[in-house]
Amino acid sequence: RTEEVPAAQQPAKPHTQANGTDKRSHTFCSRLQKWFCDRFGEYVEDFRFQPEENTVETEEPLSARRLTENMRRLKRGAKPVTNFVKNLSALSDWYSIYTSAIAFIIYMNAVWHGWAIPMFLFLAILRLSLNYLIARGWRIQWSIVPEVSEPMEPPKEDLTVSEKFQLVLDVAQKAQNLFGKMADILEKIKNLFMWVQPEITQKLYITLWAAFIASCFLPYRIIGLAMGLYAGIKFFLIDFIFKRCPRLRAKYDTPYIIWTSLPTDPQLKERSNATVSRRASLYYSYPKSWMLQTAASRSYVGASAPTGISKDEDTSRFHTTKRGNFHEVFNLSENERPLAVCENGWRCCLINRDRKMPTDYIRNGVLYVTENYLCFESSKSGSSKRNKVIKLTDITDIQKYKVLSVLPGSGMGIAVSTPSTQKPLVFGAMVHRDEAFETIFNQYVKITSASSSSES
């Protein structure tokens, strides 16, 4: 049979062998490719670029039933967070004396030995373990403040149009107040970092520099120990004292003072509008008031004491200062007398930051408030030019001021801005600063409101 095969077909044997080799190699490659695709095909597909499909979410129509259900869902979802905040506040307020004392001792001991982070991690693990047992049906209450279960009102099936409208109004009001509080917090943080109030941001700037320098030279263990001890003392002791004494907190709680004094954008807008309107009204009313004041001073200088009255009786009619009669010292009319609250004046020092000379920069003296003027009498002997008289209607801004920002508290000064000064005049070192500020501010509001009503 081999001899009978034609000669043309004999060279075909090596070709058949080559085809078999190619077929085996082809099957091996296909198997390898299939194995690679099965193993790594899912990961390779993640790297392929595919345009994202813009799916438009369908908004649900407004429904009173759906609205009430979403409100309840939000309340249930926020309940763990609110309970956690309540427990922290109860710890700080010493709601349970034994629990707060044990927590304070454990926290301070953990911080002193460097176990603060393991302690917090252990508390998180313990909380998850208790949640697991509660999910299994155990009744466990781990809370300082007892939880009060609120009765759940069953959803109303049929509501009238007026009830639906009132429900929408209630939800809109709650959403408005919530968004307003969130916006106030965000705007205060933004204004803190954007130097809107330079004297407040300056404190943060100095604190960050001090923390940076301390982190460069001190070990992290000492820094962590100091921060932990301060946080524990502030949370358990200082905050407890400040919450019991609001006046003390308003004077010496620096973080609270900074946060409350930070303005929001609407407050800044109101201040700018008030300043612009005030300057405009002062610009138009200043020549008239200046003429009236000049005429009054001239008439007083040209007038003499009433006839039939002795000098002793005449001087007893007016309030006297250390230099003489009040109206003579400040060159005012006879009707201008100090108010009953400040009959003896407030001891203070005037800081005029527009002056460069040390003798004119700081002056010691006494501050008085009359019905229309703010008067400062310098205690240094010399010319009456050292005295300062400010008309209350000329004041554009008045606020409490702290001369040394390094010291704690809200300070002992009052800053007064007028159109004639580039920088505010500061009356510092006042022991009764709050009383003086309330008196000046109330009289200022009284005079400005009376002048605005008379102009209108």
Coordinates of C-alpha atoms in Angstrom, one line a residue:
R1 CA 0.0 0.0 0.0
T2 CA 2.9 2.3 0.6
E3 CA 4.3 1.6 -2.8
E4 CA 0.9 2.3 -4.4
V5 CA 0.7 5.8 -2.9
P6 CA 1.4 8.4 -5.6
A7 CA 4.6 10.3 -5.3
A8 CA 2.9 13.6 -5.1
Q9 CA 1.1 12.7 -1.9
Q10 CA 4.3 11.6 0.0
P11 CA 5.5 15.1 1.0
A12 CA 2.2 15.7 2.7
K13 CA 3.2 13.9 5.9
P14 CA 5.3 16.6 7.4
H15 CA 2.5 19.1 6.6
T16 CA 0.0 17.0 8.5
Q17 CA 2.4 16.9 11.5
A18 CA 2.7 20.7 11.4
N19 CA -1.0 21.1 11.3
G20 CA -1.3 18.9 14.4
T21 CA 1.3 21.0 16.2
D22 CA -0.5 24.2 15.3
K23 CA -3.8 22.7 16.5
R24 CA -2.3 21.7 19.8
S25 CA -0.7 25.2 20.2
H26 CA -4.0 26.8 19.3
T27 CA -5.9 24.9 21.8
F28 CA -3.3 25.7 24.5
C29 CA -3.5 29.4 23.7
S30 CA -7.3 29.3 23.8
R31 CA -7.2 27.5 27.1
L32 CA -4.7 30.0 28.5
Q33 CA -6.7 32.9 27.3
K34 CA -9.9 31.5 28.7
W35 CA -8.2 30.9 32.1
F36 CA -6.8 34.4 32.1
C37 CA -10.2 35.9 31.2
D38 CA -12.0 33.8 33.9
R39 CA -9.4 34.9 36.5
F40 CA -8.6 38.5 35.7
G41 CA -11.3 39.5 33.2
E42 CA -13.4 41.2 35.8
Y43 CA -10.5 43.4 36.9
V44 CA -9.5 44.2 33.3
E45 CA -13.0 45.4 32.6
D46 CA -12.7 48.0 35.4
F47 CA -9.9 49.7 33.6
R48 CA -11.8 50.1 30.3
F49 CA -13.1 53.6 29.7
Q50 CA -16.8 53.7 29.6
P51 CA -18.8 57.0 29.5
E52 CA -20.9 57.5 32.6
E53 CA -24.6 57.4 32.0
N54 CA -26.4 60.5 33.2
T55 CA -29.5 59.0 34.8
V56 CA -32.1 61.5 35.8
E57 CA -33.7 60.7 39.1
T58 CA -37.4 60.9 39.1
E59 CA -38.6 63.2 41.9
E60 CA -41.5 62.0 44.0
P61 CA -44.6 64.1 44.0
L62 CA -45.4 66.1 47.2
S63 CA -47.4 63.9 49.5
A64 CA -48.4 64.7 53.1
R65 CA -48.1 61.0 54.1
R66 CA -44.7 60.7 52.6
L67 CA -43.7 64.0 54.2
T68 CA -44.6 62.9 57.7
E69 CA -42.9 59.5 57.2
N70 CA -39.7 61.3 56.1
M71 CA -39.8 63.5 59.2
R72 CA -40.1 60.5 61.5
R73 CA -37.3 58.7 59.6
L74 CA -35.1 61.7 60.1
K75 CA -35.9 61.9 63.8
R76 CA -35.2 58.2 64.3
G77 CA -32.0 58.4 62.3
A78 CA -30.7 61.4 64.3
K79 CA -31.7 59.8 67.7
P80 CA -28.4 58.0 68.4
V81 CA -26.5 61.3 67.7
T82 CA -28.7 63.3 69.9
N83 CA -28.5 60.7 72.7
F84 CA -24.7 60.8 72.5
V85 CA -24.7 64.6 72.7
K86 CA -27.1 64.5 75.7
N87 CA -24.8 62.0 77.5
L88 CA -21.8 64.1 76.9
S89 CA -23.6 67.2 78.2
A90 CA -24.8 65.2 81.2
L91 CA -21.2 64.2 82.0
S92 CA -20.0 67.8 81.7
D93 CA -23.0 69.1 83.9
W94 CA -22.4 66.4 86.5
Y95 CA -25.9 65.1 86.2
S96 CA -24.9 62.0 88.0
I97 CA -22.1 62.9 90.4
Y98 CA -20.8 59.3 90.7
T99 CA -20.7 58.7 87.0
S100 CA -19.0 62.0 86.2
A101 CA -16.5 61.5 89.0
I102 CA -15.6 57.9 87.8
A103 CA -15.4 59.1 84.2
F104 CA -13.1 62.0 85.2
I105 CA -10.8 59.8 87.2
I106 CA -10.6 57.1 84.4
Y107 CA -10.0 59.8 81.7
M108 CA -7.2 61.6 83.6
N109 CA -5.5 58.4 84.6
A110 CA -5.6 57.2 80.9
V111 CA -4.2 60.5 79.7
W112 CA -1.5 60.5 82.3
H113 CA -0.3 57.0 81.3
G114 CA -0.7 57.5 77.6
W115 CA -3.7 55.2 77.2
A116 CA -6.2 57.7 75.8
I117 CA -6.4 56.2 72.3
P118 CA -6.7 52.6 73.6
M119 CA -9.4 53.8 76.0
F120 CA -11.5 55.3 73.2
L121 CA -11.0 52.3 71.0
F122 CA -12.1 50.0 73.9
L123 CA -15.2 52.1 74.5
A124 CA -16.1 51.9 70.8
I125 CA -15.7 48.1 70.9
L126 CA -17.8 47.9 74.1
R127 CA -20.5 50.0 72.4
L128 CA -20.6 47.7 69.4
S129 CA -20.8 44.7 71.7
L130 CA -23.7 46.1 73.5
N131 CA -25.4 47.0 70.3
Y132 CA -25.0 43.3 69.2
L133 CA -26.6 42.1 72.4
I134 CA -29.5 44.6 72.0
A135 CA -30.0 43.4 68.4
R136 CA -30.2 39.8 69.8
G137 CA -33.1 40.8 72.1
W138 CA -31.3 41.8 75.3
R139 CA -32.7 44.8 77.2
I140 CA -29.6 47.0 78.0
Q141 CA -29.7 50.7 78.8
W142 CA -26.3 52.3 78.8
S143 CA -27.2 56.0 79.2
I144 CA -26.7 58.6 81.9
V145 CA -29.9 60.5 81.0
P146 CA -32.9 58.2 81.1
E147 CA -34.5 57.9 77.7
V148 CA -38.1 59.0 77.4
S149 CA -40.1 57.1 74.9
E150 CA -42.3 59.4 72.9
P151 CA -45.7 58.1 71.8
M152 CA -45.8 57.5 68.0
E153 CA -48.8 59.0 66.4
P154 CA -50.3 56.8 63.7
P155 CA -50.2 58.4 60.3
K156 CA -53.4 59.9 59.2
E157 CA -54.8 58.4 56.1
D158 CA -57.0 61.2 54.9
L159 CA -56.0 64.8 55.5
T160 CA -57.9 67.9 54.5
V161 CA -56.3 70.6 52.3
S162 CA -55.8 73.0 55.3
E163 CA -54.1 70.2 57.3
K164 CA -51.8 69.4 54.4
F165 CA -50.9 73.1 54.0
Q166 CA -50.2 73.5 57.7
L167 CA -48.0 70.4 57.7
V168 CA -46.0 71.7 54.8
L169 CA -45.6 75.0 56.6
D170 CA -44.4 73.3 59.8
V171 CA -41.8 71.3 57.8
A172 CA -40.7 74.4 55.9
Q173 CA -40.3 76.3 59.2
K174 CA -38.2 73.5 60.7
A175 CA -36.1 73.2 57.6
Q176 CA -35.6 77.0 57.5
N177 CA -34.4 77.1 61.2
L178 CA -32.1 74.1 60.7
F179 CA -30.5 75.5 57.5
G180 CA -30.2 78.9 59.2
K181 CA -28.2 77.4 62.1
M182 CA -26.0 75.4 59.8
A183 CA -25.4 78.5 57.6
D184 CA -24.5 80.6 60.8
I185 CA -21.9 78.0 61.8
L186 CA -20.3 77.7 58.4
E187 CA -20.3 81.5 57.9
K188 CA -18.7 82.0 61.3
I189 CA -15.9 79.5 60.5
K190 CA -15.4 81.1 57.1
N191 CA -15.2 84.6 58.6
L192 CA -12.8 83.4 61.2
F193 CA -10.3 82.2 58.6
M194 CA -10.9 85.1 56.2
W195 CA -9.7 87.8 58.7
V196 CA -13.1 89.5 58.7
Q197 CA -12.6 90.2 62.4
P198 CA -8.7 90.8 62.5
E199 CA -8.5 90.9 66.3
I200 CA -10.2 87.5 66.6
T201 CA -8.3 85.8 63.8
Q202 CA -5.1 87.2 65.2
K203 CA -5.6 85.0 68.3
L204 CA -6.0 81.9 66.2
Y205 CA -2.9 82.9 64.2
I206 CA -0.8 83.3 67.3
T207 CA -2.1 80.0 68.7
L208 CA -1.2 78.1 65.6
W209 CA 2.3 79.5 65.6
A210 CA 2.7 78.6 69.3
A211 CA 1.4 75.0 68.5
F212 CA 3.8 74.8 65.5
I213 CA 6.8 75.8 67.5
A214 CA 5.9 73.5 70.4
S215 CA 5.5 70.6 67.9
C216 CA 9.0 71.2 66.5
F217 CA 10.8 71.3 69.9
L218 CA 8.7 69.2 72.3
P219 CA 8.1 65.4 72.1
Y220 CA 4.7 64.3 70.9
R221 CA 4.1 62.5 74.2
I222 CA 4.3 65.8 76.2
I223 CA 2.1 67.6 73.7
G224 CA -0.5 64.9 73.8
L225 CA -0.3 64.8 77.6
A226 CA -0.8 68.6 77.8
M227 CA -3.7 68.6 75.3
G228 CA -5.4 65.7 77.0
L229 CA -5.1 67.2 80.5
Y230 CA -6.4 70.5 79.2
A231 CA -9.4 68.9 77.4
G232 CA -10.3 66.9 80.6
I233 CA -10.1 69.8 82.9
K234 CA -12.0 72.1 80.5
F235 CA -14.7 69.5 79.8
F236 CA -15.3 68.3 83.4
L237 CA -14.5 71.3 85.6
I238 CA -14.2 74.6 83.7
D239 CA -17.3 74.2 81.6
F240 CA -19.3 73.1 84.7
I241 CA -18.3 76.3 86.5
F242 CA -19.0 78.5 83.5
K243 CA -22.4 77.0 82.9
R244 CA -23.3 77.7 86.5
C245 CA -22.0 81.3 86.3
P246 CA -23.0 82.9 83.0
R247 CA -21.5 86.3 83.9
L248 CA -18.2 84.6 84.6
R249 CA -18.4 82.8 81.3
A250 CA -19.1 86.0 79.4
K251 CA -16.0 87.5 80.8
Y252 CA -13.4 84.8 80.9
D253 CA -14.4 81.9 78.6
T254 CA -12.3 82.9 75.6
P255 CA -13.5 80.3 73.1
Y256 CA -17.1 81.1 74.0
I257 CA -16.5 84.9 73.6
I258 CA -14.7 84.4 70.3
W259 CA -17.5 82.2 68.9
T260 CA -20.3 84.5 70.0
S261 CA -18.5 87.6 68.7
L262 CA -17.9 86.1 65.3
P263 CA -20.3 87.7 62.8
T264 CA -22.3 86.0 60.1
D265 CA -22.7 87.4 56.6
P266 CA -26.2 89.0 57.3
Q267 CA -24.8 90.7 60.4
L268 CA -21.8 92.1 58.4
K269 CA -24.2 93.3 55.8
E270 CA -26.4 95.0 58.4
R271 CA -23.3 96.6 60.0
S272 CA -22.1 98.0 56.7
N273 CA -25.5 99.3 55.7
A274 CA -25.9 100.9 59.1
T275 CA -22.4 102.5 58.9
V276 CA -23.1 103.9 55.4
S277 CA -26.4 105.3 56.4
R278 CA -25.0 106.7 59.6
R279 CA -22.1 108.4 57.8
A280 CA -24.5 109.8 55.2
S281 CA -26.8 111.2 57.9
L282 CA -23.9 112.6 59.7
Y283 CA -22.6 114.2 56.6
Y284 CA -25.8 116.1 56.0
S285 CA -26.6 116.9 59.6
Y286 CA -23.0 117.8 60.8
P287 CA -23.0 121.5 59.6
K288 CA -26.3 122.3 61.4
S289 CA -25.2 120.6 64.7
W290 CA -21.8 122.3 64.5
M291 CA -23.5 125.7 64.1
L292 CA -25.8 125.0 67.0
Q293 CA -23.0 123.9 69.2
T294 CA -20.8 127.0 68.2
A295 CA -23.7 129.3 68.9
A296 CA -24.4 127.7 72.2
S297 CA -20.7 128.0 73.2
R298 CA -20.5 131.6 72.1
S299 CA -23.7 132.5 74.0
Y300 CA -22.3 130.8 77.1
V301 CA -19.0 132.6 76.9
G302 CA -20.6 136.0 76.4
A303 CA -23.2 135.4 79.1
S304 CA -22.4 136.1 82.8
A305 CA -23.8 134.6 85.9
P306 CA -27.4 135.5 86.8
T307 CA -27.9 138.5 88.9
G308 CA -28.9 138.1 92.5
I309 CA -27.0 134.9 93.0
S310 CA -23.7 134.6 94.8
K311 CA -20.7 132.7 93.5
D312 CA -21.2 129.9 96.1
E313 CA -24.8 129.4 95.2
D314 CA -23.9 129.6 91.5
T315 CA -21.3 126.9 91.8
S316 CA -23.5 124.6 93.9
R317 CA -26.0 124.5 91.0
F318 CA -23.6 122.7 88.7
H319 CA -21.6 119.5 89.0
T320 CA -18.0 120.2 89.9
T321 CA -14.9 118.2 88.9
K322 CA -11.4 118.3 90.2
R323 CA -10.6 121.2 87.9
G324 CA -13.8 123.2 88.5
N325 CA -17.3 123.4 87.2
F326 CA -18.2 120.6 84.7
H327 CA -19.5 122.9 82.0
E328 CA -16.4 125.2 82.3
V329 CA -13.9 122.3 82.1
F330 CA -15.5 120.9 78.9
N331 CA -16.8 124.2 77.4
L332 CA -20.4 122.9 77.3
S333 CA -23.7 124.5 78.1
E334 CA -24.9 124.7 81.6
N335 CA -27.6 122.1 81.1
E336 CA -25.0 119.4 80.4
R337 CA -24.3 117.4 83.6
P338 CA -23.1 113.8 84.2
L339 CA -25.8 111.2 84.5
A340 CA -26.7 109.9 87.9
V341 CA -24.9 106.6 87.2
C342 CA -21.6 108.2 86.5
E343 CA -21.8 111.2 88.8
N344 CA -18.2 110.6 90.0
G345 CA -17.1 109.3 86.6
W346 CA -15.1 106.1 85.7
R347 CA -11.4 105.9 86.1
C348 CA -9.8 104.9 82.8
C349 CA -7.0 105.7 80.4
L350 CA -7.6 107.1 76.9
I351 CA -5.6 105.3 74.1
N352 CA -5.5 107.5 71.0
R353 CA -4.0 105.3 68.4
D354 CA -3.9 108.1 65.8
R355 CA -1.2 109.9 67.9
K356 CA 2.5 108.7 67.8
M357 CA 3.9 110.6 70.7
P358 CA 3.9 108.6 74.0
T359 CA 2.5 111.7 75.9
D360 CA -0.5 111.9 73.6
Y361 CA -0.9 108.2 73.0
I362 CA -2.1 107.3 76.5
R363 CA -3.7 109.6 79.0
N364 CA -5.1 108.8 82.4
G365 CA -8.3 110.4 83.5
V366 CA -12.0 110.1 84.3
L367 CA -14.8 109.4 81.8
Y368 CA -18.3 111.0 82.1
V369 CA -21.5 110.6 80.2
T370 CA -24.0 113.4 79.8
E371 CA -27.2 113.6 78.0
N372 CA -25.6 114.4 74.7
Y373 CA -21.8 114.1 75.2
L374 CA -19.1 111.6 76.2
C375 CA -16.5 113.6 78.2
F376 CA -13.0 112.5 79.2
E377 CA -11.1 114.7 81.7
S378 CA -7.4 114.2 81.7
S379 CA -5.8 113.9 85.2
K380 CA -2.5 115.5 84.0
S381 CA -2.2 119.2 84.7
G382 CA -1.9 121.5 81.8
S383 CA -4.0 122.8 78.9
S384 CA -7.6 121.8 78.5
K385 CA -6.7 120.5 75.1
R386 CA -5.9 117.2 76.8
N387 CA -9.6 116.7 77.6
K388 CA -11.8 114.9 75.1
V389 CA -15.4 115.7 74.2
I390 CA -17.3 113.4 71.9
K391 CA -20.9 114.1 70.8
L392 CA -23.0 111.0 71.1
T393 CA -24.6 111.6 67.7
D394 CA -21.1 111.7 66.1
I395 CA -20.3 108.1 67.2
T396 CA -20.4 105.6 64.3
D397 CA -19.6 102.5 66.3
I398 CA -19.2 101.5 69.9
Q399 CA -18.1 98.1 71.2
K400 CA -16.3 96.3 74.0
Y401 CA -12.6 96.0 73.5
K402 CA -9.6 94.1 74.9
V403 CA -6.4 96.0 74.8
L404 CA -4.1 92.9 75.4
S405 CA -5.4 90.0 73.3
V406 CA -3.0 87.6 75.1
L407 CA -4.9 87.9 78.4
P408 CA -8.0 85.8 79.0
G409 CA -11.5 87.2 79.2
S410 CA -13.2 89.9 77.2
G411 CA -11.0 92.8 78.4
M412 CA -11.7 96.1 80.3
G413 CA -11.9 98.6 77.5
I414 CA -14.5 100.4 75.2
A415 CA -13.7 101.3 71.6
V416 CA -15.5 104.3 70.2
S417 CA -15.3 105.2 66.5
T418 CA -16.0 108.7 65.1
P419 CA -15.7 110.2 61.6
S420 CA -12.8 112.5 62.8
T421 CA -10.5 109.6 63.9
Q422 CA -8.9 107.0 61.6
K423 CA -8.7 104.4 64.4
P424 CA -11.2 104.0 67.2
L425 CA -10.6 105.7 70.5
V426 CA -10.1 103.2 73.3
F427 CA -11.0 103.8 76.9
G428 CA -9.1 101.1 78.7
A429 CA -8.4 99.8 82.2
M430 CA -12.0 100.3 83.4
V431 CA -12.9 98.3 86.4
H432 CA -16.7 98.9 85.8
R433 CA -16.4 98.4 82.0
D434 CA -19.8 96.6 81.6
E435 CA -21.7 99.2 83.5
A436 CA -20.0 102.0 81.6
F437 CA -20.7 100.3 78.2
E438 CA -24.4 99.7 79.0
T439 CA -24.8 103.4 80.1
I440 CA -23.1 104.8 77.1
F441 CA -24.8 102.5 74.6
N442 CA -28.3 103.1 76.1
Q443 CA -27.8 106.8 76.0
Y444 CA -26.4 106.6 72.5
V445 CA -29.5 104.6 71.3
K446 CA -31.8 107.1 73.1
I447 CA -30.2 110.1 71.4
T448 CA -29.9 108.6 67.9
S449 CA -33.5 107.4 68.0
A450 CA -34.7 110.8 69.2
S451 CA -32.8 112.6 66.5
S452 CA -34.0 110.2 63.7
S453 CA -37.6 110.6 64.8
S454 CA -37.3 114.4 64.9
E455 CA -35.7 114.4 61.4
S456 CA -38.5 112.2 60.0

